[in-house]
Short mmCIF file of C-alpha atoms and ligand atoms in Angstrom, two decimals:
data_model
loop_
_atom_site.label_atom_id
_atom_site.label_comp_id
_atom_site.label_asym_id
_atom_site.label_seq_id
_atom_site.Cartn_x
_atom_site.Cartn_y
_atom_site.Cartn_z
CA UNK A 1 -19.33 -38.81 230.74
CA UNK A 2 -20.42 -39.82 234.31
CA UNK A 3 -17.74 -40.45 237.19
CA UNK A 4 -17.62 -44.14 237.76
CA UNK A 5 -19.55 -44.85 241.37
CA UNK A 6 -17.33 -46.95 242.27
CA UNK A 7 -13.16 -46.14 243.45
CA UNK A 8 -10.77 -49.28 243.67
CA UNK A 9 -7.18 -49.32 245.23
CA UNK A 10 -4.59 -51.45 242.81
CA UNK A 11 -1.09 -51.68 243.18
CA UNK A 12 0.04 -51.95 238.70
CA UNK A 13 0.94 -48.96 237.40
CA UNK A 14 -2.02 -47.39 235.15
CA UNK A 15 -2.07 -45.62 231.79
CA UNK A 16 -4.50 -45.01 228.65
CA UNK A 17 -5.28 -48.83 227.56
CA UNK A 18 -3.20 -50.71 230.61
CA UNK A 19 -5.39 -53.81 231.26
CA UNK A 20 -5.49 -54.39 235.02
CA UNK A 21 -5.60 -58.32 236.28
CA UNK A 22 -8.55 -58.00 239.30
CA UNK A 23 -7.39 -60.36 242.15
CA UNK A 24 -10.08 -62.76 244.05
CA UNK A 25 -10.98 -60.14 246.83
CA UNK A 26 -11.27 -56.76 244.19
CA UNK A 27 -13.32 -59.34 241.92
CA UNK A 28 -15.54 -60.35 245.25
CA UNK A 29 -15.73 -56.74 245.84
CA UNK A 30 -16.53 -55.15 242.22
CA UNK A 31 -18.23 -58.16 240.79
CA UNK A 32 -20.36 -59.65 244.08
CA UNK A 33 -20.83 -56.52 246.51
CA UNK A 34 -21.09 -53.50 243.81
CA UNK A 35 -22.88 -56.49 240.80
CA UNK A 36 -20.73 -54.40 238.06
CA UNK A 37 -20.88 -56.59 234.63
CA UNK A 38 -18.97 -56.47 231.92
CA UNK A 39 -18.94 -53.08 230.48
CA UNK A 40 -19.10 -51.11 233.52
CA UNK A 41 -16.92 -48.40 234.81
CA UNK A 42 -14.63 -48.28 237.92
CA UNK A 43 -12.53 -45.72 238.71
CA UNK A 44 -9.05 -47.07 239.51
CA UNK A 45 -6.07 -45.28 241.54
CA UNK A 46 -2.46 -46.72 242.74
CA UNK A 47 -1.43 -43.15 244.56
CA UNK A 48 1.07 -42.72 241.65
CA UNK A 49 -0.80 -42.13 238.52
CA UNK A 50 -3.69 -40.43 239.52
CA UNK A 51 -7.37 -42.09 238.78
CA UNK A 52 -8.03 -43.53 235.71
CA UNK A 53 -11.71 -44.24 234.15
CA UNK A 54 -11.67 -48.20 233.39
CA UNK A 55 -13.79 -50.64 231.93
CA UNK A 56 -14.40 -54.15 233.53
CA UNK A 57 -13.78 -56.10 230.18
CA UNK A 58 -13.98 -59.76 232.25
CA UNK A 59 -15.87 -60.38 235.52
CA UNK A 60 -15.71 -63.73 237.39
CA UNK A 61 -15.59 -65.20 240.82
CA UNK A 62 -11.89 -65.47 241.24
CA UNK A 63 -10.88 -62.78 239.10
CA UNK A 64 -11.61 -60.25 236.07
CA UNK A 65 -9.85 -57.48 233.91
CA UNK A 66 -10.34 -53.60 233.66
CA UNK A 67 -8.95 -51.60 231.24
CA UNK A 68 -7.75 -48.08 231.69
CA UNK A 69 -9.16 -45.07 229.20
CA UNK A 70 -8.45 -42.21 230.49
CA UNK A 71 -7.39 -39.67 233.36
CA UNK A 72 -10.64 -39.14 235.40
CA UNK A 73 -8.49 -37.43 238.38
CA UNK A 74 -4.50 -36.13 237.72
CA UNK A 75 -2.21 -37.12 241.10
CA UNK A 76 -2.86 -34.74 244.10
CA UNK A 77 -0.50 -35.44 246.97
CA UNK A 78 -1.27 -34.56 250.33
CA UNK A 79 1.03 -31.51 251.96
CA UNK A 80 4.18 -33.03 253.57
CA UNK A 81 2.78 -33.46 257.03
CA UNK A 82 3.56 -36.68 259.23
CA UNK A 83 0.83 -37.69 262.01
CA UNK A 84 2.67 -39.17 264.72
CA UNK A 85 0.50 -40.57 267.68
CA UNK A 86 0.54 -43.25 270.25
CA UNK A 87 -1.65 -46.03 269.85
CA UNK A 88 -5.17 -46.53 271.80
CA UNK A 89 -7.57 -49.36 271.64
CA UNK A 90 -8.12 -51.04 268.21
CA UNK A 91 -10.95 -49.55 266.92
CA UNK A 92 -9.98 -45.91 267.90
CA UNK A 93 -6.77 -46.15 266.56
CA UNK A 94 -8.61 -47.22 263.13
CA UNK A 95 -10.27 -44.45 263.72
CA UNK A 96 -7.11 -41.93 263.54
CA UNK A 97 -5.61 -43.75 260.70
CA UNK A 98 -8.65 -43.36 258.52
CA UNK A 99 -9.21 -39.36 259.43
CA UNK A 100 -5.47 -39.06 258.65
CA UNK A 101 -6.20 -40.25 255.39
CA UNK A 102 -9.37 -38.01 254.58
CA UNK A 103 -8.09 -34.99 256.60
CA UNK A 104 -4.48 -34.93 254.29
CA UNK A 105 -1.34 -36.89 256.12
CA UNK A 106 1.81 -37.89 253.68
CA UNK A 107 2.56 -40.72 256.30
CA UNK A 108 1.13 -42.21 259.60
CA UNK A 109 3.80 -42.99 262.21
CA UNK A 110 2.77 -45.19 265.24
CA UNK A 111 4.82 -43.98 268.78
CA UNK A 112 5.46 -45.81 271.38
CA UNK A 113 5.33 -43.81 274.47
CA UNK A 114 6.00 -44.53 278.16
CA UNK A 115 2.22 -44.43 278.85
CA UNK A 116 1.24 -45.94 275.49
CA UNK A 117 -0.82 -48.22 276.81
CA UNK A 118 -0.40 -50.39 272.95
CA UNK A 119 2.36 -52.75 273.15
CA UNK A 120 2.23 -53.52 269.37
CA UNK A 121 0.08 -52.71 265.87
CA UNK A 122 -0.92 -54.54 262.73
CA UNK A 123 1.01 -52.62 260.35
CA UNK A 124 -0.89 -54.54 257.49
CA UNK A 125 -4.09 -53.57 258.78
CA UNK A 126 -3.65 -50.41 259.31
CA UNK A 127 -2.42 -49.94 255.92
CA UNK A 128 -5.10 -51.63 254.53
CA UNK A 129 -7.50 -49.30 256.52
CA UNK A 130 -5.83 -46.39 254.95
CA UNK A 131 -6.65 -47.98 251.36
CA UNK A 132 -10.13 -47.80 251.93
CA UNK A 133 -10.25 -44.33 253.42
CA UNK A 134 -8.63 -43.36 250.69
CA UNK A 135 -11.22 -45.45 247.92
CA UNK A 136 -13.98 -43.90 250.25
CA UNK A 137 -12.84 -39.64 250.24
CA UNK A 138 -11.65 -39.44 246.61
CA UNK A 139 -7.87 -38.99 247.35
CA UNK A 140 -5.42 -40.30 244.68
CA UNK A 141 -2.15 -40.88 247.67
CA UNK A 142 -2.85 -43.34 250.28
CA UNK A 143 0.07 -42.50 253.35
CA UNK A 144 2.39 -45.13 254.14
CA UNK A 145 1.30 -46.23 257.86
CA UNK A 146 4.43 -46.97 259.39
CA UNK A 147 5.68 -49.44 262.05
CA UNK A 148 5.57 -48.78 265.55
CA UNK A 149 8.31 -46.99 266.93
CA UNK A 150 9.83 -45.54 270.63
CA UNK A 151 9.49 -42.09 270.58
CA UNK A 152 12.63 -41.64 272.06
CA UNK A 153 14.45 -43.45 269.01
CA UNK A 154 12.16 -41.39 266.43
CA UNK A 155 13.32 -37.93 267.94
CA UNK A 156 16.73 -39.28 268.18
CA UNK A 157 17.11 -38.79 264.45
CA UNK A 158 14.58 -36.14 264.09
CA UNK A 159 14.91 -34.13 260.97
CA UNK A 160 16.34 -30.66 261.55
CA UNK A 161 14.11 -29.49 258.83
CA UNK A 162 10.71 -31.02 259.64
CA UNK A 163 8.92 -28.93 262.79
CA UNK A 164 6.11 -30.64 265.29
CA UNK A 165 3.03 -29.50 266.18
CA UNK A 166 3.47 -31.31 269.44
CA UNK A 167 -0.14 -31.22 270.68
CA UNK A 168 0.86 -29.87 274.22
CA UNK A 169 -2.22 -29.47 277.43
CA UNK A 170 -0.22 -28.07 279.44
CA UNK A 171 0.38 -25.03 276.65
CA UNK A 172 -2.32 -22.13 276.94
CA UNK A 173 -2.48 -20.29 273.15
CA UNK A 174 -2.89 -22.35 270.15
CA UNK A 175 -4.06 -20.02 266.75
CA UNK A 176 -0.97 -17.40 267.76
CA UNK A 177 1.74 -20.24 267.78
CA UNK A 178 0.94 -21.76 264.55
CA UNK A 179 -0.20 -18.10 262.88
CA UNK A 180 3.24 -17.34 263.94
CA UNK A 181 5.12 -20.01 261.37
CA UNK A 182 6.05 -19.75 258.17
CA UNK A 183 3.92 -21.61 255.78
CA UNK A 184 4.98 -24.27 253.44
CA UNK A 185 8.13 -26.37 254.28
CA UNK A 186 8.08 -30.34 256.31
CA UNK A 187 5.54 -31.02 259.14
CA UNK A 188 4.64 -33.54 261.81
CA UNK A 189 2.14 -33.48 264.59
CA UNK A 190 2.88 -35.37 268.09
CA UNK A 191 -0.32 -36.90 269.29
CA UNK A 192 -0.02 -38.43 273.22
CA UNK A 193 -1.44 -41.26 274.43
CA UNK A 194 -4.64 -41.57 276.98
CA UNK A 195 -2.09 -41.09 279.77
CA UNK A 196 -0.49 -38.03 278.32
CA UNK A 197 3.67 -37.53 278.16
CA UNK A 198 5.95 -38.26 280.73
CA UNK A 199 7.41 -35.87 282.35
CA UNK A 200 10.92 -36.85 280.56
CA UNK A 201 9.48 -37.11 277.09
CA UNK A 202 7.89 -33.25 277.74
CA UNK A 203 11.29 -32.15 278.76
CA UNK A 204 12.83 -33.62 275.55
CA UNK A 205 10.33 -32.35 273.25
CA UNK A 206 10.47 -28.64 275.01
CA UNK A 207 14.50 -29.02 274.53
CA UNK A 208 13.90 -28.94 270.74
CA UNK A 209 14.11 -26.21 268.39
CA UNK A 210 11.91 -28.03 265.88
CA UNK A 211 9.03 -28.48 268.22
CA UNK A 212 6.10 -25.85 268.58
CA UNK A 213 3.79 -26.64 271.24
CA UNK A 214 0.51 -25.68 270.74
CA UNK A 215 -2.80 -26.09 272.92
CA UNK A 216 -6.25 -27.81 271.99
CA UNK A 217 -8.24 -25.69 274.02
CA UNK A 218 -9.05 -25.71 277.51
CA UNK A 219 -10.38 -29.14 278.03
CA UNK A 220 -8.65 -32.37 277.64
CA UNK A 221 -9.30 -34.17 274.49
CA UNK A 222 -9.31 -38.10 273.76
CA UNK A 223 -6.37 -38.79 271.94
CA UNK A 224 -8.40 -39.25 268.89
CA UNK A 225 -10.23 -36.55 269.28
CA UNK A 226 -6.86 -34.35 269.93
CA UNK A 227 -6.07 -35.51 266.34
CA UNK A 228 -8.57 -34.88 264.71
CA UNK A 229 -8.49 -31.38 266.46
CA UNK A 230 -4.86 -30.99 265.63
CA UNK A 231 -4.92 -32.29 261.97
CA UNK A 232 -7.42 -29.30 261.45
CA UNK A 233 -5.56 -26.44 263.06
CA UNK A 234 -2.55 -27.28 260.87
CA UNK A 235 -4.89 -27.68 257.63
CA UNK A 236 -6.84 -24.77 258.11
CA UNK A 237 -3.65 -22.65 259.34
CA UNK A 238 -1.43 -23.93 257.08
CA UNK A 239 -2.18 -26.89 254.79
CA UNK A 240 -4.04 -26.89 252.03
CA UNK A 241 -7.30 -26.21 253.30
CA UNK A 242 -6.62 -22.51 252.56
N1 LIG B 301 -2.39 -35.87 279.94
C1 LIG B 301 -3.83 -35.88 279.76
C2 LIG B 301 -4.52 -35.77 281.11
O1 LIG B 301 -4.07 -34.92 281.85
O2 LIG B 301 -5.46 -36.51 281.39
C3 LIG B 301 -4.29 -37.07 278.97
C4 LIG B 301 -3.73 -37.10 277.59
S1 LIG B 301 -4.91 -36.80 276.34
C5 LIG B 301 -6.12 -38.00 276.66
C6 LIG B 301 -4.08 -37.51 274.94
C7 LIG B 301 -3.28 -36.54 274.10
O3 LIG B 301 -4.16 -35.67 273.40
C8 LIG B 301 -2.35 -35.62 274.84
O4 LIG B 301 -1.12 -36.24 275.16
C9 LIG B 301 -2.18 -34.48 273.86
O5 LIG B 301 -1.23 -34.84 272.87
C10 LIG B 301 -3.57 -34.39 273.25
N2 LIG B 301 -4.43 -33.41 273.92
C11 LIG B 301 -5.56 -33.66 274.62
N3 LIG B 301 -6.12 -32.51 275.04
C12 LIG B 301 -5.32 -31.49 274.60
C13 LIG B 301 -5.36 -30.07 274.71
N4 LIG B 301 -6.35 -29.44 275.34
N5 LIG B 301 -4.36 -29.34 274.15
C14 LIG B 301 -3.33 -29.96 273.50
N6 LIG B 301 -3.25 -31.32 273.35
C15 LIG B 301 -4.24 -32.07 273.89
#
């Protein structure tokens, strides 16, 4: 049997037979934009239950029905990595969420730093951009894009267990430091904003044990462009890229 063409975020919980209600805007979307018919396929995922192979069995304007036959894809969760970064401008910003998605991230914290030049986010739309990275590079777990939050209170209750990556210019070696750590275990990576850390923030971050600075190279990269950069090291060093 052919994989459905077309992947759709829902929120119900999915299982052999489940019938799925299709809201107005998945309806617009399956029914308008992709023309599917009664009949058709769609694969459907919730980032619980894996995909699921379903058939649209009604198809309207304002709504339809799909029901679930089987497993197409089991649940494949990201490794437990946080990407923490300071928001830019809108569109670049999307731009981090949606490679955090396709590049492997188990959540997406916004950080407000003292050059974050971002006073606030749209949590909502953020999230929802992280749906549709997800429908677009075949993952089964959409992250949770959190709130925006100071820095300073985030690393005031930082995990003992979970270590940074804290994407650091000012460090000079970057494969040795990360070859260096034992693979496996919690993860976050520290993205800055356009106008770098403050001098404070660097001194807190160098203070803890969890942190492992590590350098991008000997240029200085956009802030998306550092994540991107960063998400890869720890993926290709130790995620599950290898
Ligand atoms: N402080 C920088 C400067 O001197 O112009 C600007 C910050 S840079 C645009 C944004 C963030 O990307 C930095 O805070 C850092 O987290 C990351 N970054 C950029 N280039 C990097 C590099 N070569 N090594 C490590 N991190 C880098």
């Amino acid at each position: 049997m052919s994989e459905p063409k077309v992947r759709l975020y829902v929120e119900q919980s999915l299982g052999a037979g489940q019938a799925i209600a299709l809201g107005p805007e998945q309806s617009h979307y399956l029914f308008s934009v992709m023309r599917l018919a009664v009949g058709a396929e769609v694969a459907l995922f919730n980032g619980r239950d894996g995909e699921w192979r379903a058939q649209v069995e009604a198809a309207g304007k304002r709504g339809g029905i799909a029901r679930c036959a089987d497993q197409s894809r089991p649940q494949r969760l990201p490794p437990d990595l946080w990407l923490l970064f300071a928001p830019i401008k809108k569109a670049r910003t999307d731009f981090i969420v949606e490679k955090a998605v396709e590049m492997g991230s188990a959540r997406i914290q916004p950080v407000q730093t003292r050059h974050t030049n971002s006073e606030r986010i749209r949590q909502d739309r953020l999230q929802a951009h992280a749906v549709e990275a997800a429908e677009q590079c075949e993952a089964t777990f959409v992250p949770p894009v959190a709130d925006l939050i100071a820095l300073d209170r985030l690393l005031a209750n930082w995990p003992q267990d979970r270590r940074i990556l804290w994407a650091d210019e000012t460090q000079t070696s970057a494969r040795t430091t990360l070859q260096a750590q034992e693979r496996g275990g919690k993860w976050a990576i520290l993205i800055g904003p356009e106008g770098g850390f403050s001098q404070d923030e660097q001194t807190r971050l160098r203070a803890m044990v969890q942190v492992v600075p590590v350098s991008l190279g000997p240029r200085i990269l956009r802030a998306d462009t550092a994540a991107v950069a960063a998400l890869t090291l720890w993926q290709a060093t130790l995620g599950d890229w290898v």
